[in-house]
CSV table of C-alpha atoms in Angstrom, one decimal:
chain,number,residue,atom,x,y,z
A,129,MET,CA,66.3,76.6,-34.1
A,130,GLY,CA,63.9,76.1,-31.2
A,131,LYS,CA,65.0,72.6,-30.5
A,132,LYS,CA,68.6,73.7,-30.4
A,133,ARG,CA,67.9,76.5,-28.0
A,134,LYS,CA,66.2,74.0,-25.7
A,135,VAL,CA,69.2,71.7,-25.7
A,136,LEU,CA,71.5,74.6,-24.9
A,137,ASN,CA,69.3,75.7,-22.0
A,138,LYS,CA,69.3,72.2,-20.7
A,139,THR,CA,73.1,72.0,-20.9
A,140,SER,CA,73.5,75.3,-19.1
A,141,LYS,CA,71.2,74.2,-16.3
A,142,THR,CA,73.2,71.0,-15.8
A,143,GLU,CA,76.5,72.9,-15.7
A,144,ILE,CA,75.1,75.4,-13.3
A,145,SER,CA,73.8,72.6,-11.1
A,146,GLU,CA,77.2,71.0,-11.1
A,147,ASP,CA,78.9,74.3,-10.3
A,148,ILE,CA,76.5,74.9,-7.3
A,149,LYS,CA,77.3,71.3,-6.1
A,150,LYS,CA,81.0,71.9,-6.3
A,151,ILE,CA,80.7,75.3,-4.5
A,152,ARG,CA,78.7,73.6,-1.7
A,153,GLU,CA,81.4,70.9,-1.4
A,154,VAL,CA,84.1,73.5,-1.2
A,155,ASN,CA,82.2,75.5,1.3
A,156,THR,CA,81.6,72.3,3.4
A,157,GLU,CA,85.4,71.5,3.2
A,158,LEU,CA,86.3,75.1,4.1
A,159,PHE,CA,83.8,75.0,7.0
A,160,PHE,CA,85.3,71.7,8.2
A,161,ARG,CA,88.8,73.0,8.0
A,162,LYS,CA,87.9,76.2,9.8
A,163,ASN,CA,86.3,74.2,12.6
A,164,LYS,CA,89.3,71.9,12.7
A,165,PHE,CA,91.7,74.8,12.8
A,166,GLU,CA,89.7,76.6,15.6
A,167,THR,CA,89.6,73.3,17.6
A,168,ILE,CA,93.3,72.9,17.3
A,169,LEU,CA,94.0,76.5,18.3
A,170,ALA,CA,91.6,76.2,21.3
A,171,SER,CA,93.2,73.0,22.6
A,172,MET,CA,96.8,74.1,22.3
A,173,ALA,CA,98.7,74.6,25.6
A,174,ASP,CA,101.0,77.2,24.0
A,175,GLY,CA,99.8,80.6,23.0
A,176,LEU,CA,99.3,81.2,19.2
A,177,PHE,CA,98.3,84.1,17.1
A,178,THR,CA,98.4,84.8,13.4
A,179,ILE,CA,98.8,88.1,11.5
A,180,ASN,CA,98.1,89.3,7.9
A,181,ASP,CA,100.5,91.1,5.6
A,182,LYS,CA,99.9,94.4,7.5
A,183,PHE,CA,101.0,92.8,10.8
A,184,ARG,CA,97.4,92.9,12.1
A,185,ILE,CA,96.3,90.1,14.3
A,186,THR,CA,93.8,87.7,12.6
A,187,SER,CA,93.5,85.0,15.2
A,188,PHE,CA,94.3,84.6,18.9
A,189,ASN,CA,93.9,81.3,20.7
A,190,ARG,CA,92.7,80.7,24.3
A,191,ALA,CA,96.3,80.0,25.6
A,192,ALA,CA,97.4,83.4,24.2
A,193,GLU,CA,94.5,85.0,26.0
A,194,GLU,CA,95.5,83.5,29.3
A,195,LEU,CA,99.1,84.4,28.9
A,196,THR,CA,98.6,88.0,27.8
A,197,GLY,CA,95.3,88.8,29.6
A,198,TYR,CA,93.7,90.0,26.3
A,199,LYS,CA,90.5,88.6,24.9
A,200,GLU,CA,90.5,87.6,21.2
A,201,GLU,CA,87.8,90.2,20.4
A,202,GLU,CA,90.1,92.9,21.9
A,203,VAL,CA,93.1,92.2,19.7
A,204,ILE,CA,91.6,91.1,16.3
A,205,GLY,CA,92.6,93.8,13.7
A,206,LYS,CA,95.1,95.4,15.9
A,207,SER,CA,98.9,95.4,15.3
A,208,CYS,CA,100.8,92.8,17.2
A,209,LYS,CA,103.2,95.5,18.3
A,210,SER,CA,100.5,97.2,20.2
A,211,ILE,CA,99.5,94.0,22.1
A,212,ILE,CA,102.8,92.0,22.4
A,213,HIS,CA,105.4,94.4,23.7
A,214,GLY,CA,109.1,93.4,23.7
A,215,GLU,CA,111.7,92.2,21.3
A,216,LEU,CA,109.4,90.0,19.3
A,217,CYS,CA,107.2,92.9,18.1
A,218,HIS,CA,109.8,95.6,18.0
A,219,ARG,CA,109.7,96.6,14.4
A,220,VAL,CA,113.5,96.8,14.1
A,221,SER,CA,114.2,93.3,15.4
A,222,CYS,CA,110.7,91.8,14.9
A,223,ALA,CA,111.1,88.0,14.5
A,224,LEU,CA,108.2,87.7,12.1
A,225,ASN,CA,109.7,90.5,10.0
A,226,ARG,CA,113.1,88.7,9.9
A,227,SER,CA,111.3,85.5,9.0
A,228,ARG,CA,109.5,87.4,6.1
A,229,LYS,CA,112.9,88.6,4.8
A,230,THR,CA,114.8,85.4,5.2
A,231,GLY,CA,112.0,83.0,4.4
A,232,LYS,CA,113.1,80.8,7.4
A,233,PRO,CA,111.4,80.3,10.7
A,234,HIS,CA,112.9,81.5,13.9
A,235,LEU,CA,112.7,78.9,16.7
A,236,ASN,CA,113.1,79.0,20.5
A,237,ILE,CA,113.5,82.8,20.8
A,238,LYS,CA,113.9,83.7,24.5
A,239,THR,CA,112.4,87.1,25.3
A,240,PHE,CA,109.9,89.1,27.4
A,241,ILE,CA,106.4,90.1,26.5
A,242,LYS,CA,104.0,92.2,28.5
A,243,SER,CA,101.0,90.6,30.1
A,244,LYS,CA,97.9,92.7,30.8
A,245,LYS,CA,97.6,91.2,34.3
A,246,ARG,CA,101.1,89.8,35.2
A,247,GLY,CA,103.4,92.4,33.8
A,248,LEU,CA,106.5,91.2,32.0
A,249,ILE,CA,106.6,87.4,31.4
A,250,TYR,CA,109.5,85.4,30.0
A,251,ILE,CA,108.6,83.3,27.0
A,252,SER,CA,110.1,80.9,24.4
A,253,ALA,CA,108.7,81.8,21.0
A,254,SER,CA,108.8,80.4,17.5
A,255,THR,CA,107.7,82.4,14.5
A,256,SER,CA,107.3,81.7,10.8
A,257,ALA,CA,106.2,83.9,7.9
A,258,LEU,CA,103.5,82.7,5.4
A,259,LYS,CA,103.8,83.3,1.7
A,260,ASP,CA,101.6,82.5,-1.3
A,261,LYS,CA,102.7,80.4,-4.3
A,262,ASN,CA,104.3,83.4,-5.9
A,263,GLY,CA,106.5,84.1,-2.8
A,264,ASN,CA,104.5,87.1,-1.7
A,265,PHE,CA,104.2,87.7,2.1
A,266,ILE,CA,100.6,87.2,3.2
A,267,GLY,CA,101.1,87.0,7.0
A,268,GLY,CA,102.7,84.9,9.7
A,269,VAL,CA,102.1,82.7,12.7
A,270,GLU,CA,103.7,82.7,16.1
A,271,THR,CA,103.6,80.3,19.1
A,272,PHE,CA,104.9,81.1,22.5
A,273,HIS,CA,105.4,79.2,25.7
A,274,ASP,CA,105.5,80.6,29.3
A,275,MET,CA,109.0,80.2,30.7
A,276,SER,CA,108.6,82.5,33.7
A,277,ALA,CA,108.9,79.7,36.3
A,278,LEU,CA,112.1,78.5,34.6
A,279,TYR,CA,113.4,82.1,34.4
A,280,LYS,CA,112.8,82.5,38.1
A,281,ALA,CA,114.5,79.2,38.9
A,282,GLU,CA,117.5,80.2,36.7
A,283,GLY,CA,117.7,83.5,38.5
A,284,GLU,CA,117.6,81.8,41.9
A,285,LYS,CA,120.2,79.3,40.7
A,286,ASN,CA,122.5,82.1,39.5
A,287,LYS,CA,122.0,83.8,42.8
A,288,LEU,CA,123.0,80.7,44.7
A,289,ILE,CA,126.0,80.2,42.4
A,290,ALA,CA,127.1,83.8,43.2
A,291,GLU,CA,126.6,83.2,46.9
A,292,LEU,CA,128.6,79.9,46.7
A,293,GLN,CA,131.4,81.7,44.9
A,294,LYS,CA,131.5,84.3,47.5
A,295,ILE,CA,131.6,81.7,50.3
A,296,ASN,CA,134.3,79.8,48.5
A,297,LEU,CA,136.4,83.0,48.3
A,298,GLU,CA,135.9,83.6,52.0
A,299,LEU,CA,136.8,80.0,52.8
A,300,ASP,CA,139.9,80.2,50.6
A,301,HIS,CA,140.8,83.4,52.5
A,302,LEU,CA,140.2,81.7,55.9
A,303,ASN,CA,142.2,78.6,54.8
A,304,ARG,CA,145.1,80.8,53.8
A,305,MET,CA,144.9,82.7,57.1
A,306,LYS,CA,144.8,79.3,58.9
A,307,SER,CA,147.8,78.1,57.0
A,308,GLU,CA,149.8,81.2,57.7
A,309,PHE,CA,148.8,81.0,61.4
A,310,ILE,CA,150.0,77.4,61.6
A,311,SER,CA,153.2,78.4,59.9
A,312,VAL,CA,153.9,81.3,62.3
A,313,VAL,CA,153.0,79.3,65.4
A,314,SER,CA,155.0,76.3,64.3
A,315,HIS,CA,158.1,78.5,63.8
A,316,GLU,CA,157.5,80.1,67.2
A,317,LEU,CA,157.2,76.6,68.9
A,318,ARG,CA,160.5,75.4,67.4
A,319,THR,CA,162.5,78.1,69.3
A,320,PRO,CA,161.7,76.9,72.9
A,321,LEU,CA,161.9,73.2,71.8
A,322,THR,CA,165.4,73.8,70.4
A,323,ALA,CA,166.4,75.3,73.8
A,324,ILE,CA,164.9,72.3,75.7
A,325,LYS,CA,166.7,69.9,73.4
A,326,GLY,CA,169.9,71.8,73.8
A,327,TYR,CA,169.8,71.9,77.6
A,328,THR,CA,168.8,68.3,77.8
A,329,GLU,CA,171.8,67.3,75.7
A,330,LEU,CA,174.0,69.4,78.0
A,331,LEU,CA,172.7,67.6,81.1
A,332,LEU,CA,173.1,64.2,79.5
A,333,ASN,CA,176.7,65.1,78.7
A,334,ASN,CA,177.3,66.0,82.4
A,335,LYS,CA,178.0,69.7,81.5
A,336,TYR,CA,176.3,70.8,84.8
A,337,GLY,CA,177.6,67.9,86.9
A,338,ASP,CA,177.3,64.2,87.1
A,339,ILE,CA,173.8,62.6,86.9
A,340,THR,CA,172.5,59.3,88.0
A,341,ASN,CA,171.5,56.5,85.7
A,342,SER,CA,167.8,57.1,86.5
A,343,GLN,CA,168.2,60.8,85.7
A,344,SER,CA,170.0,59.9,82.5
A,345,GLU,CA,167.1,57.6,81.4
A,346,VAL,CA,164.5,60.4,82.2
A,347,LEU,CA,166.6,63.0,80.3
A,348,ASP,CA,167.0,60.6,77.4
A,349,LEU,CA,163.2,60.2,77.3
A,350,VAL,CA,162.7,64.0,77.4
A,351,SER,CA,165.1,64.3,74.5
A,352,LYS,CA,163.2,61.7,72.4
A,353,LYS,CA,159.8,63.3,73.2
A,354,THR,CA,161.3,66.6,72.2
A,355,ASP,CA,162.2,65.1,68.9
A,356,GLN,CA,158.7,63.8,68.5
A,357,LEU,CA,157.3,67.2,69.2
A,358,ASN,CA,159.7,68.7,66.7
A,359,ASN,CA,158.5,66.2,64.1
A,360,LEU,CA,154.9,67.1,64.8
A,361,ILE,CA,155.8,70.8,64.2
A,362,VAL,CA,157.5,69.8,60.9
A,363,GLN,CA,154.3,68.0,59.9
A,364,LEU,CA,152.2,71.1,60.7
A,365,LEU,CA,154.6,73.2,58.7
A,366,ASP,CA,154.3,70.8,55.8
A,367,LEU,CA,150.5,70.9,56.0
A,368,SER,CA,150.5,74.7,55.8
A,369,ARG,CA,152.9,74.6,52.9
A,370,ILE,CA,150.7,72.0,51.1
A,371,GLU,CA,147.7,74.3,51.5
A,372,LEU,CA,149.6,77.3,50.3
A,373,GLY,CA,151.0,75.4,47.4
A,374,LYS,CA,154.6,75.7,48.6
A,375,PHE,CA,155.3,72.2,49.8
A,376,GLU,CA,158.4,70.5,48.5
A,377,LEU,CA,159.4,67.0,49.6
A,378,LYS,CA,163.1,66.8,50.2
A,379,LYS,CA,164.7,63.4,49.4
A,380,GLU,CA,168.1,62.1,50.4
A,381,PHE,CA,170.1,58.9,50.6
A,382,LEU,CA,169.4,56.9,53.8
A,383,THR,CA,169.4,53.3,55.0
A,384,LEU,CA,166.3,51.3,55.8
A,385,ASN,CA,167.9,49.9,58.9
A,386,LYS,CA,168.2,53.4,60.3
A,387,ILE,CA,164.5,54.1,59.7
A,388,ILE,CA,163.5,50.8,61.5
A,389,LYS,CA,165.9,51.6,64.4
A,390,TYR,CA,164.5,55.1,64.9
A,391,SER,CA,160.9,53.9,64.8
A,392,LEU,CA,161.5,51.0,67.2
A,393,GLU,CA,162.9,53.4,69.8
A,394,ASN,CA,159.6,55.2,70.0
A,395,PHE,CA,157.8,52.0,71.1
A,396,GLN,CA,160.2,50.4,73.6
A,397,THR,CA,158.1,51.7,76.5
A,398,ILE,CA,154.9,50.2,75.2
A,399,PHE,CA,156.6,46.9,74.3
A,400,LYS,CA,157.9,46.6,77.9
A,401,GLU,CA,154.6,47.4,79.5
A,402,LYS,CA,152.7,44.8,77.4
A,403,GLU,CA,155.7,42.4,77.5
A,404,ILE,CA,155.7,42.2,73.7
A,405,LYS,CA,158.6,40.4,72.0
A,406,CYS,CA,159.7,42.2,68.9
A,407,ARG,CA,161.8,40.3,66.4
A,408,VAL,CA,163.5,42.2,63.6
A,409,TYR,CA,164.9,40.6,60.4
A,410,LYS,CA,167.0,43.4,59.0
A,411,PHE,CA,169.5,43.4,56.2
A,412,LYS,CA,173.0,42.4,57.4
A,413,GLU,CA,174.5,45.2,55.3
A,414,PRO,CA,173.2,48.8,54.8
A,415,VAL,CA,170.7,49.0,52.0
A,416,TRP,CA,170.5,52.6,50.7
A,417,VAL,CA,167.3,54.1,49.5
A,418,ILE,CA,166.2,57.6,48.3
A,419,GLY,CA,163.4,59.1,50.3
A,420,ASN,CA,162.4,61.5,53.0
A,421,GLU,CA,163.5,60.3,56.4
A,422,LEU,CA,160.7,61.9,58.4
A,423,ARG,CA,158.0,60.6,56.1
A,424,LEU,CA,159.4,57.1,56.0
A,425,THR,CA,159.7,57.1,59.8
A,426,GLU,CA,156.0,58.2,60.0
A,427,VAL,CA,155.0,55.2,57.8
A,428,MET,CA,157.0,52.8,60.0
A,429,ASN,CA,155.5,54.4,63.2
A,430,ASN,CA,152.0,53.9,61.9
A,431,LEU,CA,152.6,50.3,61.2
A,432,LEU,CA,154.2,49.7,64.6
A,433,SER,CA,151.5,51.7,66.4
A,434,ASN,CA,148.8,49.6,64.9
A,435,ALA,CA,150.7,46.4,65.7
A,436,ALA,CA,151.3,47.4,69.3
A,437,LYS,CA,147.6,48.4,69.7
A,438,PHE,CA,146.2,45.1,68.6
A,439,THR,CA,148.8,42.7,69.9
A,440,PRO,CA,147.8,41.2,73.3
A,441,SER,CA,150.0,41.1,76.3
A,442,ARG,CA,153.0,38.8,75.9
A,443,GLY,CA,152.4,38.8,72.2
A,444,ARG,CA,154.8,38.9,69.3
A,445,ILE,CA,155.7,41.4,66.6
A,446,VAL,CA,157.9,40.5,63.6
A,447,ILE,CA,159.5,43.0,61.3
A,448,SER,CA,161.0,41.6,58.1
A,449,CYS,CA,162.7,43.1,55.2
A,450,LYS,CA,162.9,41.7,51.7
A,451,LYS,CA,164.7,43.0,48.6
A,452,THR,CA,163.3,42.4,45.1
A,453,GLN,CA,164.7,43.5,41.8
A,454,ASP,CA,163.9,47.2,42.1
A,455,ASN,CA,162.1,47.5,45.4
A,456,LEU,CA,162.4,47.0,49.1
A,457,LYS,CA,159.5,45.4,51.1
A,458,VAL,CA,159.0,45.9,54.8
A,459,SER,CA,156.4,43.7,56.6
A,460,VAL,CA,155.1,44.1,60.1
A,461,GLN,CA,153.2,41.1,61.5
A,462,ASP,CA,151.7,40.8,64.9
A,463,SER,CA,150.0,38.0,66.9
A,464,GLY,CA,146.7,39.9,67.2
A,465,LYS,CA,143.4,38.5,66.1
A,466,GLY,CA,143.6,40.4,62.7
A,467,ILE,CA,141.0,42.1,60.6
A,468,SER,CA,137.6,40.3,60.3
A,469,GLU,CA,136.5,38.9,57.0
A,470,LYS,CA,133.7,41.4,56.5
A,471,ASP,CA,136.1,44.4,57.1
A,472,ARG,CA,138.9,43.2,54.8
A,473,LYS,CA,137.2,44.5,51.7
A,474,SER,CA,137.4,48.0,53.2
A,475,VAL,CA,141.2,47.8,53.5
A,476,VAL,CA,142.9,49.6,50.6
């Protein structure tokens, strides 16, 4: 019996020694993990705190201290609601409480919390409930990032947008007033122009007595310039209609030869002064097109104006017309030096 007791004692001592060794290893591992956890918490840029199943704070990292103004020793054991004020720790809509019920984390929650030193600060937070292997709630963890600078920038951006919208409304109002003003003035200008045109025609038709050839040429020039002024007024009216959204381009049947003839009459004086010879290759018979006479004349005037400007004295301008299957092509060529190679790419 004595020998057996000694064997049992020896076995018990060995088992106890092994247990002590395992306990030390576990303690060492726990100590290592604790230090690792604390190091991670301390080095995080985002604030982080943990709670137990009673919503009492169990850890509070350095970034959380800086954001809230509370020291860790001030908050350990206190409810998160008493420290972090706002939506996140309001019991009815507490994100940690919602996570506890749903079992899912809540990420990127934008809200306000109260800082001890800075007052309300805007944060982006993520929360997650912690449960044991049986699914029982044992606590939670929350991280939060300071978004105050972004919130301020967003506020300034929204303020600028509101100001720009106000400015745009004012500009729209001013543009409408301008268009209405142009419309009224243009209509008022047409009245005296109509009278000038009418009296000029009466003089040209000898209604007030005979006139000399020189007087007839001058009056004819006045009549043409009156037409030009009237066309400018029509353009102003069209511009105001476009801005007011009331523009309607009226089209009619007309001949291309007529457009070329009207346009050439506007440049006869310039051609004479610069001794420019203008050769026109028109269609022998009228070719009908559908378009707006005023706008087509403007296009022709622009082409001839450019040609007259860059054609040297005693130069030459050639106008030619060509008919394709479905289109008419009008070309204006001059004897000027033309567009330089480097500028040709800019011509659309």
